Amino acid sequence: MNLFSHYDRSATFLANLDDDWARLIRLVGPCLHDPKAAREPYEALVRAIAYQQLTAKAGDAIIGRLKALFEDREFPRPEELIAADFDRMRACGFSASKVATIKAIAEGALTGIVPSHELAVMIDDETLIERMISIKGVGRWTVEMLLMYSLERTDVLPADDFGVREGYRTLKSLPEQPQPKELRKLSEAWSPHRTVAAWYLWRMPRERGNVLK
């Protein structure tokens, strides 16, 4: 069985929305969204902060250097990140603000603001978002990455994401990107398949305008 075949229903739903979606899905092919459900929310948030505004390759390198600070650990524990030397974390490639946010996330994991995976699966999306954006430096986008990639939520649309907004602008040949609030409203028609919609919008070809036309 194809590992990604459970996304076929979502892709079919989106392709039936209109001709633009149908052409995009035909061009990109099957959805290969690949969540990491085994990760604890704490680790997922730290990783999301690490990758913010960076390429995947750069984020991988920074996470690799962070893990190297803690021998014999698959991933550092919250108490270890709290105690970690600021300058050593900066040397991994984190900005000062990212170091502060990562330490705040670690504090949140110890105080219970960041729930365990076992508890998180029982909490709805908006409640988790509101709960975790109370951590200084953690925004809605960061929690949405957790929802999509760690908790495998199927109806998440990160409307603040530049790539998603630009993908939709190009898909519809719009003169400018829709604002996040507008895109959230538009995306109601894609529910309950908005995670897969975001995956496709991230892959919208942008060279030489809308190549789907």
CSV table of C-alpha atoms in Angstrom, one decimal:
chain,number,residue,atom,x,y,z
A,1,MET,CA,0.0,0.0,0.0
A,2,ASN,CA,1.2,3.5,-0.9
A,3,LEU,CA,2.4,5.2,2.3
A,4,PHE,CA,0.8,8.5,1.2
A,5,SER,CA,-2.4,7.0,-0.3
A,6,HIS,CA,-4.5,8.3,2.7
A,7,TYR,CA,-4.1,11.8,1.2
A,8,ASP,CA,-5.7,10.8,-2.1
A,9,ARG,CA,-9.2,11.6,-0.8
A,10,SER,CA,-8.0,15.1,0.1
A,11,ALA,CA,-6.3,15.7,-3.2
A,12,THR,CA,-9.5,14.5,-5.1
A,13,PHE,CA,-11.6,16.9,-3.0
A,14,LEU,CA,-9.3,19.8,-3.8
A,15,ALA,CA,-9.1,18.9,-7.5
A,16,ASN,CA,-12.9,19.0,-7.7
A,17,LEU,CA,-13.0,22.6,-6.3
A,18,ASP,CA,-12.2,24.2,-9.7
A,19,ASP,CA,-9.9,24.0,-12.7
A,20,ASP,CA,-7.0,25.8,-11.1
A,21,TRP,CA,-6.8,23.3,-8.2
A,22,ALA,CA,-7.2,20.4,-10.6
A,23,ARG,CA,-4.3,21.6,-12.8
A,24,LEU,CA,-2.1,22.2,-9.8
A,25,ILE,CA,-2.7,18.8,-8.3
A,26,ARG,CA,-2.2,17.1,-11.7
A,27,LEU,CA,1.1,19.0,-12.2
A,28,VAL,CA,2.5,18.3,-8.7
A,29,GLY,CA,1.2,14.7,-8.4
A,30,PRO,CA,0.2,12.8,-5.2
A,31,CYS,CA,0.5,14.5,-1.9
A,32,LEU,CA,3.6,13.4,0.0
A,33,HIS,CA,3.0,15.2,3.2
A,34,ASP,CA,5.2,13.5,5.8
A,35,PRO,CA,4.4,14.3,9.5
A,36,LYS,CA,6.6,13.1,12.3
A,37,ALA,CA,3.9,11.9,14.7
A,38,ALA,CA,6.4,10.4,17.2
A,39,ARG,CA,7.8,13.8,18.2
A,40,GLU,CA,6.7,15.4,21.4
A,41,PRO,CA,5.1,18.9,21.1
A,42,TYR,CA,8.1,20.4,23.0
A,43,GLU,CA,10.6,19.0,20.4
A,44,ALA,CA,8.3,20.0,17.5
A,45,LEU,CA,8.1,23.6,18.7
A,46,VAL,CA,11.9,23.9,19.2
A,47,ARG,CA,12.4,22.5,15.7
A,48,ALA,CA,9.8,24.9,14.2
A,49,ILE,CA,11.6,27.9,15.8
A,50,ALA,CA,15.0,26.6,14.5
A,51,TYR,CA,13.7,26.4,10.9
A,52,GLN,CA,11.9,29.8,10.9
A,53,GLN,CA,13.0,31.9,8.0
A,54,LEU,CA,15.6,29.4,6.9
A,55,THR,CA,16.0,26.7,4.3
A,56,ALA,CA,15.5,23.1,5.3
A,57,LYS,CA,19.2,22.5,4.8
A,58,ALA,CA,20.2,25.4,7.1
A,59,GLY,CA,17.7,24.3,9.7
A,60,ASP,CA,18.9,20.7,9.6
A,61,ALA,CA,22.5,21.9,10.2
A,62,ILE,CA,21.5,24.1,13.2
A,63,ILE,CA,19.5,21.2,14.8
A,64,GLY,CA,22.4,18.9,14.2
A,65,ARG,CA,24.8,21.2,16.0
A,66,LEU,CA,22.3,21.7,18.9
A,67,LYS,CA,22.0,17.9,19.3
A,68,ALA,CA,25.8,17.6,19.3
A,69,LEU,CA,26.0,19.7,22.4
A,70,PHE,CA,24.2,16.9,24.3
A,71,GLU,CA,25.9,13.6,23.8
A,72,ASP,CA,23.9,10.4,24.0
A,73,ARG,CA,20.6,12.3,23.5
A,74,GLU,CA,18.3,11.9,20.6
A,75,PHE,CA,17.1,15.3,21.5
A,76,PRO,CA,17.9,17.5,24.5
A,77,ARG,CA,15.5,17.5,27.4
A,78,PRO,CA,13.8,20.7,28.5
A,79,GLU,CA,15.9,21.1,31.7
A,80,GLU,CA,19.1,20.7,29.6
A,81,LEU,CA,18.1,23.5,27.2
A,82,ILE,CA,17.2,25.8,30.1
A,83,ALA,CA,20.6,25.2,31.6
A,84,ALA,CA,22.5,25.4,28.3
A,85,ASP,CA,25.0,28.1,27.9
A,86,PHE,CA,23.7,31.0,25.8
A,87,ASP,CA,26.8,31.5,23.8
A,88,ARG,CA,27.1,27.8,22.9
A,89,MET,CA,23.6,27.9,21.6
A,90,ARG,CA,24.3,31.0,19.6
A,91,ALA,CA,27.3,29.2,18.1
A,92,CYS,CA,24.9,26.5,16.8
A,93,GLY,CA,23.5,29.2,14.5
A,94,PHE,CA,20.5,30.5,16.5
A,95,SER,CA,19.8,34.2,16.8
A,96,ALA,CA,19.7,35.6,20.3
A,97,SER,CA,15.9,35.9,20.1
A,98,LYS,CA,15.6,32.2,19.0
A,99,VAL,CA,17.7,31.1,21.9
A,100,ALA,CA,15.4,33.1,24.3
A,101,THR,CA,12.3,31.5,22.7
A,102,ILE,CA,13.7,28.0,22.8
A,103,LYS,CA,14.5,28.4,26.5
A,104,ALA,CA,11.0,29.7,27.1
A,105,ILE,CA,9.5,26.7,25.3
A,106,ALA,CA,11.6,24.4,27.5
A,107,GLU,CA,10.3,26.3,30.6
A,108,GLY,CA,6.7,25.8,29.2
A,109,ALA,CA,7.3,22.1,28.8
A,110,LEU,CA,8.3,21.9,32.5
A,111,THR,CA,5.4,24.0,33.7
A,112,GLY,CA,2.8,22.2,31.6
A,113,ILE,CA,2.0,25.0,29.1
A,114,VAL,CA,3.4,22.8,26.4
A,115,PRO,CA,1.5,19.5,26.9
A,116,SER,CA,2.8,16.0,26.3
A,117,HIS,CA,1.8,14.3,23.1
A,118,GLU,CA,-0.6,12.1,25.0
A,119,LEU,CA,-2.5,15.2,26.3
A,120,ALA,CA,-2.2,17.3,23.1
A,121,VAL,CA,-4.1,14.8,21.0
A,122,MET,CA,-7.1,15.4,23.1
A,123,ILE,CA,-7.0,19.2,22.7
A,124,ASP,CA,-8.6,21.0,19.8
A,125,ASP,CA,-6.5,23.2,17.4
A,126,GLU,CA,-7.5,26.6,18.5
A,127,THR,CA,-7.2,25.8,22.2
A,128,LEU,CA,-3.6,24.5,21.6
A,129,ILE,CA,-2.8,27.6,19.6
A,130,GLU,CA,-4.1,30.0,22.2
A,131,ARG,CA,-2.4,28.1,25.0
A,132,MET,CA,1.1,28.0,23.4
A,133,ILE,CA,1.2,31.5,21.9
A,134,SER,CA,1.3,32.7,25.5
A,135,ILE,CA,5.0,31.6,25.4
A,136,LYS,CA,7.1,34.7,24.5
A,137,GLY,CA,8.4,34.3,20.9
A,138,VAL,CA,5.9,31.6,19.9
A,139,GLY,CA,3.4,32.7,17.2
A,140,ARG,CA,0.5,31.1,15.5
A,141,TRP,CA,2.6,29.8,12.6
A,142,THR,CA,4.9,27.9,15.0
A,143,VAL,CA,2.0,26.1,16.6
A,144,GLU,CA,0.4,25.4,13.3
A,145,MET,CA,3.6,23.6,12.2
A,146,LEU,CA,3.3,21.5,15.4
A,147,LEU,CA,-0.4,20.7,14.5
A,148,MET,CA,0.5,19.7,11.0
A,149,TYR,CA,3.7,17.8,11.5
A,150,SER,CA,3.6,16.4,15.0
A,151,LEU,CA,-0.1,15.9,15.7
A,152,GLU,CA,-1.1,15.1,12.1
A,153,ARG,CA,-4.1,17.5,12.1
A,154,THR,CA,-5.7,17.4,8.7
A,155,ASP,CA,-7.5,20.8,8.6
A,156,VAL,CA,-4.8,23.3,9.3
A,157,LEU,CA,-4.1,26.3,7.0
A,158,PRO,CA,-1.2,28.5,8.0
A,159,ALA,CA,-2.6,31.6,6.5
A,160,ASP,CA,0.2,33.8,7.8
A,161,ASP,CA,2.8,31.8,5.9
A,162,PHE,CA,4.3,33.6,2.9
A,163,GLY,CA,4.6,30.5,0.8
A,164,VAL,CA,0.9,29.6,1.3
A,165,ARG,CA,-0.3,33.1,0.5
A,166,GLU,CA,2.1,33.5,-2.5
A,167,GLY,CA,1.0,30.0,-3.7
A,168,TYR,CA,-2.6,31.0,-3.7
A,169,ARG,CA,-1.9,34.4,-5.3
A,170,THR,CA,-0.1,32.6,-8.2
A,171,LEU,CA,-2.8,29.9,-8.4
A,172,LYS,CA,-5.5,32.5,-8.9
A,173,SER,CA,-3.3,35.0,-10.9
A,174,LEU,CA,-4.1,37.7,-8.3
A,175,PRO,CA,-2.2,41.0,-8.4
A,176,GLU,CA,-1.2,40.7,-4.7
A,177,GLN,CA,-1.3,38.1,-1.9
A,178,PRO,CA,-4.5,37.8,0.1
A,179,GLN,CA,-4.3,39.0,3.7
A,180,PRO,CA,-4.3,36.2,6.3
A,181,LYS,CA,-7.8,36.9,7.5
A,182,GLU,CA,-9.1,36.8,3.9
A,183,LEU,CA,-7.3,33.6,3.1
A,184,ARG,CA,-8.7,31.9,6.3
A,185,LYS,CA,-12.1,32.9,5.1
A,186,LEU,CA,-11.5,31.6,1.6
A,187,SER,CA,-10.0,28.4,2.9
A,188,GLU,CA,-13.3,27.4,4.7
A,189,ALA,CA,-14.3,26.0,1.3
A,190,TRP,CA,-11.3,23.6,1.5
A,191,SER,CA,-12.2,22.2,4.9
A,192,PRO,CA,-11.6,19.5,6.2
A,193,HIS,CA,-8.6,19.2,3.9
A,194,ARG,CA,-6.7,22.4,4.5
A,195,THR,CA,-3.4,20.7,5.6
A,196,VAL,CA,-3.1,19.0,2.2
A,197,ALA,CA,-4.2,22.3,0.5
A,198,ALA,CA,-1.3,24.1,2.2
A,199,TRP,CA,1.1,21.3,1.1
A,200,TYR,CA,0.1,21.9,-2.6
A,201,LEU,CA,0.2,25.7,-2.3
A,202,TRP,CA,3.8,25.4,-1.0
A,203,ARG,CA,4.6,23.6,-4.3
A,204,MET,CA,2.8,26.0,-6.6
A,205,PRO,CA,5.3,26.7,-9.5
A,206,ARG,CA,6.1,30.4,-9.6
A,207,GLU,CA,8.5,30.8,-12.5
A,208,ARG,CA,7.3,33.0,-15.2
A,209,GLY,CA,4.0,33.6,-13.6
A,210,ASN,CA,1.2,31.1,-13.3
A,211,VAL,CA,2.4,28.1,-15.4
A,212,LEU,CA,-0.9,26.4,-15.0
A,213,LYS,CA,-2.6,28.7,-17.4
